[in-house]
Structure formats: C-alpha cells, structure tokens
PDB file of C-alpha atoms and ligand atoms in Angstrom:
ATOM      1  CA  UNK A   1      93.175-170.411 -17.206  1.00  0.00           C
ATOM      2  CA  UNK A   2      96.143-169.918 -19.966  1.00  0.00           C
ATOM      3  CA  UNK A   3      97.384-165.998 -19.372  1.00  0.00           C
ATOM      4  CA  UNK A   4     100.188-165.112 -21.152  1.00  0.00           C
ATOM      5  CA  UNK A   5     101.982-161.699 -21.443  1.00  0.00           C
ATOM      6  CA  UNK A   6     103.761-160.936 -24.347  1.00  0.00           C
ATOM      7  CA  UNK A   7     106.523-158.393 -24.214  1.00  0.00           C
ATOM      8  CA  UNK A   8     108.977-156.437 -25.827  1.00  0.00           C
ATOM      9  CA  UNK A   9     109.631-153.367 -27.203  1.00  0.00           C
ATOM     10  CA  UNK A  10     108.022-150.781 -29.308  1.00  0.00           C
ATOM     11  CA  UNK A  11     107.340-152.935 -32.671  1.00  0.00           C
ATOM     12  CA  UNK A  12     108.790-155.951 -31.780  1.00  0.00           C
ATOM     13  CA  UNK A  13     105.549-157.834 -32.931  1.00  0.00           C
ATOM     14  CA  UNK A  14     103.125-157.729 -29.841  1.00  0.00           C
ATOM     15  CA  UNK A  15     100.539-156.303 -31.628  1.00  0.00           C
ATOM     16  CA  UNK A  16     100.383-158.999 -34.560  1.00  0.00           C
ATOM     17  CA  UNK A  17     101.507-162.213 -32.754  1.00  0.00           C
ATOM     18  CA  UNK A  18      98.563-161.308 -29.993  1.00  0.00           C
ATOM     19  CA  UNK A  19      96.026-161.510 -33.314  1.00  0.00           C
ATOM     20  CA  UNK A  20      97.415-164.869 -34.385  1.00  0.00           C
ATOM     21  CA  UNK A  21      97.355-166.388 -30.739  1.00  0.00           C
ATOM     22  CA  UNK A  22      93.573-164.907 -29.840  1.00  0.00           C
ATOM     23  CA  UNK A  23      92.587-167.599 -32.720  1.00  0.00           C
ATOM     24  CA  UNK A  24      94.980-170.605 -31.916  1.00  0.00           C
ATOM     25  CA  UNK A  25      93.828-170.373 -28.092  1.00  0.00           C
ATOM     26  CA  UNK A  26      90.624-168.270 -27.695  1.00  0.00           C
ATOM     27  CA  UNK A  27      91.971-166.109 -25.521  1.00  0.00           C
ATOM     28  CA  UNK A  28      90.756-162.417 -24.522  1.00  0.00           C
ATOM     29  CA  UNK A  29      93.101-160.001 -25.567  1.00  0.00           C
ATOM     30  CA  UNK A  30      94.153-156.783 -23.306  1.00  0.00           C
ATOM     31  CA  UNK A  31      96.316-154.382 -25.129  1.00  0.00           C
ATOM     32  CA  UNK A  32      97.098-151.170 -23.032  1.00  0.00           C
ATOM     33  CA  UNK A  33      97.674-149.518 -25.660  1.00  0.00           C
ATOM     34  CA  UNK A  34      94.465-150.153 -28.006  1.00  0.00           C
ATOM     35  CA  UNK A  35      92.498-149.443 -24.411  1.00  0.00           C
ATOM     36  CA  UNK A  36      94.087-145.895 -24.221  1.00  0.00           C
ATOM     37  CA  UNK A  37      93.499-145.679 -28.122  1.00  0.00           C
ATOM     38  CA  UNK A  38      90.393-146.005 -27.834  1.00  0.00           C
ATOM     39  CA  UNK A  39      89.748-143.955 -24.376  1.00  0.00           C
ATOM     40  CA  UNK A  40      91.117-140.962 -26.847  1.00  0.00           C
ATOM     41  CA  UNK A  41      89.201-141.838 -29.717  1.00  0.00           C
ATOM     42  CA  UNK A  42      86.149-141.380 -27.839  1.00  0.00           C
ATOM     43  CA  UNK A  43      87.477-138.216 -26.485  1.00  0.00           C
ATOM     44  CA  UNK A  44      87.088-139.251 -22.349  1.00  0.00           C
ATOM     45  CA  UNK A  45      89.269-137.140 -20.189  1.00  0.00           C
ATOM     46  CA  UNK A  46      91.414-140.174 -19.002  1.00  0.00           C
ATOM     47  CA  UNK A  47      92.049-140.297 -23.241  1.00  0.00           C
ATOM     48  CA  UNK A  48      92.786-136.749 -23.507  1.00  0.00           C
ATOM     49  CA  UNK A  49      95.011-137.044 -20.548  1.00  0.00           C
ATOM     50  CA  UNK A  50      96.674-140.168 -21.715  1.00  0.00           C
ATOM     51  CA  UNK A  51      97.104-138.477 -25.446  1.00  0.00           C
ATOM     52  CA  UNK A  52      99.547-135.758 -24.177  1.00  0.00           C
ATOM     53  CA  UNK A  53     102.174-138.134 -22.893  1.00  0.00           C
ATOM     54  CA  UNK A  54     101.926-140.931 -25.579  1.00  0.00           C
ATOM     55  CA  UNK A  55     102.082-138.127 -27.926  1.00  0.00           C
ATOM     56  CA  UNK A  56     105.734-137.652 -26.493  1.00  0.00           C
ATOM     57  CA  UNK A  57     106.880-141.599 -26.196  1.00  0.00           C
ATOM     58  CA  UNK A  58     106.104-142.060 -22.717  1.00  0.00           C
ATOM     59  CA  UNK A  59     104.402-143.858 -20.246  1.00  0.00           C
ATOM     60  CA  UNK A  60     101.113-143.352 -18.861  1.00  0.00           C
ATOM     61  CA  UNK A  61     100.460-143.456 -14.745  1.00  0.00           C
ATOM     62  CA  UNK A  62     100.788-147.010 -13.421  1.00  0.00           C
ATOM     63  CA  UNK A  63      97.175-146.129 -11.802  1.00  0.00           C
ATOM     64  CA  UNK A  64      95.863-145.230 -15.145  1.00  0.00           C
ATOM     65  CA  UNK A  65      96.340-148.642 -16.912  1.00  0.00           C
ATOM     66  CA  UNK A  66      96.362-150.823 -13.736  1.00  0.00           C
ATOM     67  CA  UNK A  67      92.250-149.853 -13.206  1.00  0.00           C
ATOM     68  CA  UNK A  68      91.786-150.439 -17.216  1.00  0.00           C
ATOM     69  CA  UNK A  69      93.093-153.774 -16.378  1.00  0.00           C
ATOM     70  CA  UNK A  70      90.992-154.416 -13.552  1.00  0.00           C
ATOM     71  CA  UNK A  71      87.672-153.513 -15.196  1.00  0.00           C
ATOM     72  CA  UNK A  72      88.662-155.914 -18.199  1.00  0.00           C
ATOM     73  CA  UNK A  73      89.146-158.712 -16.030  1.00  0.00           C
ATOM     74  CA  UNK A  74      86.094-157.996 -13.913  1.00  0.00           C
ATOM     75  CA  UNK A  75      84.027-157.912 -17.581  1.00  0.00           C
ATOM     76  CA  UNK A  76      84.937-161.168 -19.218  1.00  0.00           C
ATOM     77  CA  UNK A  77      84.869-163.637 -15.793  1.00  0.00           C
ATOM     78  CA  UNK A  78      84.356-166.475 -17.996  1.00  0.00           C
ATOM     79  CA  UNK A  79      87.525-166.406 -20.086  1.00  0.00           C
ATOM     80  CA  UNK A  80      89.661-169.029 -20.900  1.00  0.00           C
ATOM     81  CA  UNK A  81      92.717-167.271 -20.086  1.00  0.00           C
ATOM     82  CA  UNK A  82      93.979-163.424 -21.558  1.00  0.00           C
ATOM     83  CA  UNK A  83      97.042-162.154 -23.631  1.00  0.00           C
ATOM     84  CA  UNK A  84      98.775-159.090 -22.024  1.00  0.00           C
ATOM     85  CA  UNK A  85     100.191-156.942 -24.859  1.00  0.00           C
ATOM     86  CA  UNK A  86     102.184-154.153 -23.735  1.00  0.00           C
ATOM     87  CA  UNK A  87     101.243-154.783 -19.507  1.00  0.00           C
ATOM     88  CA  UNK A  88     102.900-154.798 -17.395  1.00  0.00           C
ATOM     89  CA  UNK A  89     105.338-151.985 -18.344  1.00  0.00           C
ATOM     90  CA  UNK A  90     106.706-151.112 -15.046  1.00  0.00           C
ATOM     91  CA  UNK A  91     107.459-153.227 -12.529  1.00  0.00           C
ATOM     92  CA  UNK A  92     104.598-151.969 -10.263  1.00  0.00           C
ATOM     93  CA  UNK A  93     102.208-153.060 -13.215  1.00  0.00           C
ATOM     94  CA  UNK A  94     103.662-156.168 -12.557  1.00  0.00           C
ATOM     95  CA  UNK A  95     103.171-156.718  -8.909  1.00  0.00           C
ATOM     96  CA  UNK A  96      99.426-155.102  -9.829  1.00  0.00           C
ATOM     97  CA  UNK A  97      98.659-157.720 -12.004  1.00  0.00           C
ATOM     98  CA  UNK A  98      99.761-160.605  -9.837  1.00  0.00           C
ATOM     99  CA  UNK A  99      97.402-159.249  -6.617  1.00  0.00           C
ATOM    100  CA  UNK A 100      94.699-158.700  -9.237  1.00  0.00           C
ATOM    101  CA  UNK A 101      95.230-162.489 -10.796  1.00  0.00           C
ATOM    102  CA  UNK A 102      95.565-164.264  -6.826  1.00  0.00           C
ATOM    103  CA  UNK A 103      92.512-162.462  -5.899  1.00  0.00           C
ATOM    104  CA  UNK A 104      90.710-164.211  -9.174  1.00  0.00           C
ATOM    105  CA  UNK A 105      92.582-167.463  -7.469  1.00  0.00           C
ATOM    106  CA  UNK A 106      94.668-167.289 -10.923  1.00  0.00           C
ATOM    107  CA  UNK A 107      98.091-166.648 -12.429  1.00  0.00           C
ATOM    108  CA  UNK A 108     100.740-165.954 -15.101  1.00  0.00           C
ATOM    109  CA  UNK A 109     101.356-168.902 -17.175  1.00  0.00           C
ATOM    110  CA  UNK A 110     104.392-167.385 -18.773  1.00  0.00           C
ATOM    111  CA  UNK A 111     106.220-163.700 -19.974  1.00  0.00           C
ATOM    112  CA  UNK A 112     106.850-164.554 -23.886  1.00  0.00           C
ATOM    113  CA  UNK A 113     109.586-161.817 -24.041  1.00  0.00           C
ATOM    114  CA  UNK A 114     110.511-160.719 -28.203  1.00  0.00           C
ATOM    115  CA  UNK A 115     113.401-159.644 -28.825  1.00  0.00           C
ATOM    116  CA  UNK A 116     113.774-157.245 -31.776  1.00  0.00           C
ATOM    117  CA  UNK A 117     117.077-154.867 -32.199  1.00  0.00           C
ATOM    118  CA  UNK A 118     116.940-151.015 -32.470  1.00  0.00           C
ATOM    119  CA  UNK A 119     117.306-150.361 -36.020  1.00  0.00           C
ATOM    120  CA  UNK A 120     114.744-152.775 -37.126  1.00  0.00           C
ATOM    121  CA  UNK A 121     112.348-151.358 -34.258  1.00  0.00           C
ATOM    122  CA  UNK A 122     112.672-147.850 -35.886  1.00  0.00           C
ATOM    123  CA  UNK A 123     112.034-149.325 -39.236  1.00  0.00           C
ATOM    124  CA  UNK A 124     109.124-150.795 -38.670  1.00  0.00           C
ATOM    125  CA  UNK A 125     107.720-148.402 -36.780  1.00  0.00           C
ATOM    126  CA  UNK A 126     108.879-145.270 -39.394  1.00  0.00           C
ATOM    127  CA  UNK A 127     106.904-147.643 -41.522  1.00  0.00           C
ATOM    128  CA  UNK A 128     103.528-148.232 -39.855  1.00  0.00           C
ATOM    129  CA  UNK A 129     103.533-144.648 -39.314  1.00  0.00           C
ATOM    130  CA  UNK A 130     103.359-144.100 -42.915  1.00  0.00           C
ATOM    131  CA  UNK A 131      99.473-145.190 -42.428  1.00  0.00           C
ATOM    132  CA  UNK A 132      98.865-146.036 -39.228  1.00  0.00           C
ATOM    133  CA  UNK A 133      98.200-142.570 -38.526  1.00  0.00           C
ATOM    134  CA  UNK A 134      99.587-142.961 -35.246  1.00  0.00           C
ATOM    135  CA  UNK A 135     101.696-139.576 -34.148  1.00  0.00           C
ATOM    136  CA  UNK A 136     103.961-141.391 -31.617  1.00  0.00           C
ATOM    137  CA  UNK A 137     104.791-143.829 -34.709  1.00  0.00           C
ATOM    138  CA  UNK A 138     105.281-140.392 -37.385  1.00  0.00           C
ATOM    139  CA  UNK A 139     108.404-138.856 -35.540  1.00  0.00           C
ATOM    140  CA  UNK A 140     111.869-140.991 -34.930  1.00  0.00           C
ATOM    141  CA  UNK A 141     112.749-139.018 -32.302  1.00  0.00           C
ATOM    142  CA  UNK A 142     109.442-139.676 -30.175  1.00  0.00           C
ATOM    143  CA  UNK A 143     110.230-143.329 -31.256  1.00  0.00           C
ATOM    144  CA  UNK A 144     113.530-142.993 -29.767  1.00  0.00           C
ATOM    145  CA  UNK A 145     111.786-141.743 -26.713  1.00  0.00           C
ATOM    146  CA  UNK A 146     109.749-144.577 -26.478  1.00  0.00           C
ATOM    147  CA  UNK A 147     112.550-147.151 -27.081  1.00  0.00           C
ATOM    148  CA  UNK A 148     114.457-145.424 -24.208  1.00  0.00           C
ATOM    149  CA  UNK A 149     111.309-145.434 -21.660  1.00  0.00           C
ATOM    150  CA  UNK A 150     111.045-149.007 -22.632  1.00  0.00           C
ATOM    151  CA  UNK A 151     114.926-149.776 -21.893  1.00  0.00           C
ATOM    152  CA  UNK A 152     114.748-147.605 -18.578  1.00  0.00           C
ATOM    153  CA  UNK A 153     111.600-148.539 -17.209  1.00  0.00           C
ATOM    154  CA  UNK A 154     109.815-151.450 -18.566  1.00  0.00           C
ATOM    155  CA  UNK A 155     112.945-153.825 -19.451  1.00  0.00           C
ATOM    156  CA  UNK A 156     113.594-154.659 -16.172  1.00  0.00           C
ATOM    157  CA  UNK A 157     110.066-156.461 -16.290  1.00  0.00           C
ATOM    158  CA  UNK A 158     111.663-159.016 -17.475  1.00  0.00           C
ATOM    159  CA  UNK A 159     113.533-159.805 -14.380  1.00  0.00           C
ATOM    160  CA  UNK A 160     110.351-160.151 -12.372  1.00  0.00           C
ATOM    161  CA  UNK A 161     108.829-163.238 -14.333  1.00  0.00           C
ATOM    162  CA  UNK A 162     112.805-164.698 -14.599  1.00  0.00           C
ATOM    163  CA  UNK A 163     112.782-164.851 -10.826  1.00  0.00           C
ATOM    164  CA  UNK A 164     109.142-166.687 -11.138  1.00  0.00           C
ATOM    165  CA  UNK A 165     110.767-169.194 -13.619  1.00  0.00           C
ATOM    166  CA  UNK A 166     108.372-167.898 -15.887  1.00  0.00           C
ATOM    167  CA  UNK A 167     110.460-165.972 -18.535  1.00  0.00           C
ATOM    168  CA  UNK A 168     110.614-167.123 -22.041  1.00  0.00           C
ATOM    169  CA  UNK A 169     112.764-165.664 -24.802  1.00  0.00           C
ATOM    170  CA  UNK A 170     111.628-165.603 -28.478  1.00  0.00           C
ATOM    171  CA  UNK A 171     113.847-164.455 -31.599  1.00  0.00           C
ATOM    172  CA  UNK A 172     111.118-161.457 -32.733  1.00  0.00           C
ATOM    173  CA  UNK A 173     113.365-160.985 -36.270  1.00  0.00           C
ATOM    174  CA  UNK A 174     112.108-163.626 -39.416  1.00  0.00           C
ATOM    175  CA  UNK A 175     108.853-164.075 -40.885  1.00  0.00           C
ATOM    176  CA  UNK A 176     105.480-163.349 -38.741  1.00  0.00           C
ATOM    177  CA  UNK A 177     104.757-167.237 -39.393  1.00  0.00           C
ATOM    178  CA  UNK A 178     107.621-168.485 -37.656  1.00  0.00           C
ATOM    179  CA  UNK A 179     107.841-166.410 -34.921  1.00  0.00           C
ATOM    180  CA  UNK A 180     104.115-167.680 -34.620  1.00  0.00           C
ATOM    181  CA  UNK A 181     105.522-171.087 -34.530  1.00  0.00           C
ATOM    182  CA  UNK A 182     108.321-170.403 -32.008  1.00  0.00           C
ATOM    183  CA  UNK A 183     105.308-168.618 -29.991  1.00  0.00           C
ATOM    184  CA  UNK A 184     103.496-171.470 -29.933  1.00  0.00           C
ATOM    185  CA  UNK A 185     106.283-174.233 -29.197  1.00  0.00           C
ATOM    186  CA  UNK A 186     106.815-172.465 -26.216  1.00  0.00           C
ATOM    187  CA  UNK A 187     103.005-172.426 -24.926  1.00  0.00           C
ATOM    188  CA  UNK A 188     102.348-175.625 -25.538  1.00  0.00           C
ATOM    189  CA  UNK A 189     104.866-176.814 -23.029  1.00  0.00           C
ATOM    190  CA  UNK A 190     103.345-174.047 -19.891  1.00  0.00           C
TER     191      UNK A 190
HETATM  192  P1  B4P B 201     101.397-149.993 -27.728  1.00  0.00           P
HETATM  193  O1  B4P B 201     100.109-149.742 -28.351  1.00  0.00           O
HETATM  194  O2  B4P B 201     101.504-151.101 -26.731  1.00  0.00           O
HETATM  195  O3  B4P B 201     102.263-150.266 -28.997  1.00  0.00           O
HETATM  196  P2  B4P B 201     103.672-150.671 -29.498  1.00  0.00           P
HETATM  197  O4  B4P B 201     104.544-151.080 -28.352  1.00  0.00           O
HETATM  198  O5  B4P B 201     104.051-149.491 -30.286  1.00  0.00           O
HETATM  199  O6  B4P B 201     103.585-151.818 -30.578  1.00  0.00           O
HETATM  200  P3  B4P B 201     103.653-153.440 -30.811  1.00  0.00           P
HETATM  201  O7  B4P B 201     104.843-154.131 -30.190  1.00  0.00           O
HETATM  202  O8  B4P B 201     102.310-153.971 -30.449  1.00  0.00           O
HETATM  203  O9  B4P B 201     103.941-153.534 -32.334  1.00  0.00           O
HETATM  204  P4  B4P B 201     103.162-154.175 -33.574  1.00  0.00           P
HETATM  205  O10 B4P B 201     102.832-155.602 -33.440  1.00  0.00           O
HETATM  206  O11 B4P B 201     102.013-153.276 -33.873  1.00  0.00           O
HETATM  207  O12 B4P B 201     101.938-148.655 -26.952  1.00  0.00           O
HETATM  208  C1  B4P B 201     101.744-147.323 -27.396  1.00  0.00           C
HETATM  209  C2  B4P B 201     101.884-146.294 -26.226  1.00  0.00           C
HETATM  210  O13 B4P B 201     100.797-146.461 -25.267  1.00  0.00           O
HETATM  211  C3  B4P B 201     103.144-146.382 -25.343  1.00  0.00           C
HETATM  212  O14 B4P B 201     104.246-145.678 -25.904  1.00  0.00           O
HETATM  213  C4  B4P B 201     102.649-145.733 -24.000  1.00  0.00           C
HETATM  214  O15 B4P B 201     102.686-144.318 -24.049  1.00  0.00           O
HETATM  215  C5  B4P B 201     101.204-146.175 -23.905  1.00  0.00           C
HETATM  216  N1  B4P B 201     101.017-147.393 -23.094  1.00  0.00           N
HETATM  217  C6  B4P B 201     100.538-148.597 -23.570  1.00  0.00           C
HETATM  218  N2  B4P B 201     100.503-149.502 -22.572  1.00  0.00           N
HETATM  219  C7  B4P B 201     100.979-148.893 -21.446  1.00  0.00           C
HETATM  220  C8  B4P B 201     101.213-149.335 -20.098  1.00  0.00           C
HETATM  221  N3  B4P B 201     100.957-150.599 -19.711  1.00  0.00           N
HETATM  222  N4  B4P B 201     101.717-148.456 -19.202  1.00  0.00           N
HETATM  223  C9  B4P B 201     101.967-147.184 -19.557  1.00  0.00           C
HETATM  224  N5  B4P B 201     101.782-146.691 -20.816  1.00  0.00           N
HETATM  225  C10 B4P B 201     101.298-147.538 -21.770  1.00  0.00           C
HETATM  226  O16 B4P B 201     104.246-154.077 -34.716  1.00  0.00           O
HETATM  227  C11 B4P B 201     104.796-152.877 -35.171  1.00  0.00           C
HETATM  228  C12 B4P B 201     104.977-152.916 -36.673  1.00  0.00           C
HETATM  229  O17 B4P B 201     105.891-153.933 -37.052  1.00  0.00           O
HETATM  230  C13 B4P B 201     103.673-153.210 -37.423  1.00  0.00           C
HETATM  231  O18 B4P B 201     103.577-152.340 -38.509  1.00  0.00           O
HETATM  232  C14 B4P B 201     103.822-154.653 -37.891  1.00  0.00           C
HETATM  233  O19 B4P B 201     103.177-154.891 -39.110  1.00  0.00           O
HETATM  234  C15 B4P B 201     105.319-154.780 -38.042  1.00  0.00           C
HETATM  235  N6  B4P B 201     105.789-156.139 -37.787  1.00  0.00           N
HETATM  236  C16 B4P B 201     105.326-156.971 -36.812  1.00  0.00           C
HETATM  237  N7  B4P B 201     105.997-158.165 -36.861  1.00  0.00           N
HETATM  238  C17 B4P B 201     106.919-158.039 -37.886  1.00  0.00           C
HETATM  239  C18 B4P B 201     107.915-158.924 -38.434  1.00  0.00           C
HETATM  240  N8  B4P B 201     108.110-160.162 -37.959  1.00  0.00           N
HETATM  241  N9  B4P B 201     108.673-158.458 -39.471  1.00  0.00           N
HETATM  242  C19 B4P B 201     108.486-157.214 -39.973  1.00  0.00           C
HETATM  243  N10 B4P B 201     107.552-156.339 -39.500  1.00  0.00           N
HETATM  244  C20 B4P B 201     106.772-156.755 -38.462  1.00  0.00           C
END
C-alpha cells in the first residue's frame, strides 16, 4: 500500500496536488476538510458542530476527525494506498493514524511537507475566497487565525514523521506543474 500525507499550511497546495496525484497513482483521497464540508453541507450535527469553529480558523476535536478517518479506511479495504490532505493536524492525529494503519498491518510511506510563505498563503486564499464561497477563506483575519493554529499546533507534525525518517520537504511556490513534478520525484523513490 502507497499512503502518503501531504502537508502544509492553509493554501499551500494540498488541495490541488492531492487531485493531480489521485490520477498518477490511483490512490483514495481523505481530505479532513472536504469530509467536514460535506458533514455541514448535509446539515448532520457533527457538521453543524464542526461549522462553528472552522467558521473562526480553528481546529476541530482530534476525536471528531480521527473516527472520520477510521470509517474511510474501514470503507475502501481494497485500496491501493490513500493521500492524507490536511490529517494529521495535531500530533495526536498523528499517533491515531499510525495505531489505525498497524492494526490494517500498514503504514506511512512518507509526510510530503509544502512549504508556502505567509503572504502568498493569504493571497491565495483572499483569492479563492472570492468564489469559493468558503467563509473561513472570505475574512484575513480568520485566515490569520488559521495560519497561527497551523504554526502552534499542527507544525510540529512535522517533527513526528522526521523522527520516522519519513519527512520530505517540497518548494510549494512555482507553477502547479512543477511542484507536481517535484511531488512525484520524491514518491517514486519511497
Ligand atoms: P482544509 O479544507 O484542509 O483546507 P486548506 O488547508 O484551507 O487548503 P489547501 O492547502 O488544501 O489549499 P488548496 O490546494 O485548496 O481545512 C479547512 C478547515 O477544516 C481547517 O481550518 C479546520 O478548521 C478544519 N479541519 C480540516 N482538517 C482538520 C483536522 N485534521 N483536524 C482538525 N480540523 C480540521 O489551495 C488554496 C488555493 O491556492 C486554491 O485557490 C488554489 O487554486 C491555489 N493554489 C494552489 N497551488 C497554487 C500554486 N502553485 N500557485 C498559486 N496558487 C495555487
């Protein structure tokens, strides 16, 4: 199995790389955030729940998105490996997803890590918000918010798949195509 997480902050790219890599690697793609999207959309209580705090930029309860995780695994046993975008977040995501991977006698293949600078993160997401429709995208100082509960909390992430050997940095700034191609340089080596 080929799992890969793909991090970084707010807007660095997680999103759109994870649609290019679903088709070079037919992979299953788990995005936290499209899962509580969606929960809301369909107005659920664990959406409505979930809605207030991304609303404001931060994090939903490790619980919360740990059993989303779960269930998707669980539903699509025959996969040829998943793309984590945006989990884990929190360290405690992290050591979640490992106990939930061993028990499936599997593992992380590698953290592809993006690395995007401030400014441009609130310019791109200023942008998207223009149609995304998106409130947490609409407002730079939620955006802030979320940059900061990104650099507090979910940052140190980083330092749990370095201490695995499994860390990989990737320039997230250029062209979508070439940080495809940097993407994929990487995987093809795991
Ligand atoms: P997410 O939905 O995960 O979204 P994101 O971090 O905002 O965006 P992403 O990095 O995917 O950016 P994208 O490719 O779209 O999180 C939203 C909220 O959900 C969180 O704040 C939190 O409240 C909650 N949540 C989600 N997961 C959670 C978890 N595990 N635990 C707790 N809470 C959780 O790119 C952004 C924009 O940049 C796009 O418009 C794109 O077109 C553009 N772009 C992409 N690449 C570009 C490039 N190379 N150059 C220029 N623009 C580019």
């Amino acid at each position: 199995m080929l799992n890969l997480v793909l991090f970084g902050p707010p807007g660095a790219g997680k999103g759109t790389q994870s649609q290019k890599l679903i088709d070079q690697y037919q992979l299953i793609h788990l995005s936290t955030g499209d899962l509580l999207r969606s929960e809301i959309a369909q107005g659920t209580s664990l959406g409505m729940e979930a809605k207030k705090l991304m609303d404001q930029g931060v994090l939903v309860p490790d619980d919360v998105v740990i059993g989303m995780i779960s269930n998707k695994l669980d539903a699509n046993k025959d996969a040829k490996g998943f793309i984590f975008d945006g989990f884990p977040r929190t360290v405690a995501q992290a050591e979640a997803l490992d106990q939930l991977l061993a028990s499936k006698n599997s593992a992380i293949a590698g953290m592809l890590a993006l690395e995007v600078n401030d400014d441009e993160l609130e310019r791109r997401l200023l942008l998207r918000g223009k149609d995304s429709g998106r409130p947490d995208d609409a407002n730079p100082e939620v955006i802030r918010k979320r940059i900061v509960e990104y650099n507090t909390k979910t940052a140190p992430v980083a330092n749990f798949y370095k201490a695995q050997q499994k860390f990989y940095s990737i320039d997230g700034i250029g062209a979508i195509d070439e940080i495809f191609a940097s993407l994929c340089l990487v995987i093809n080596q795991l």
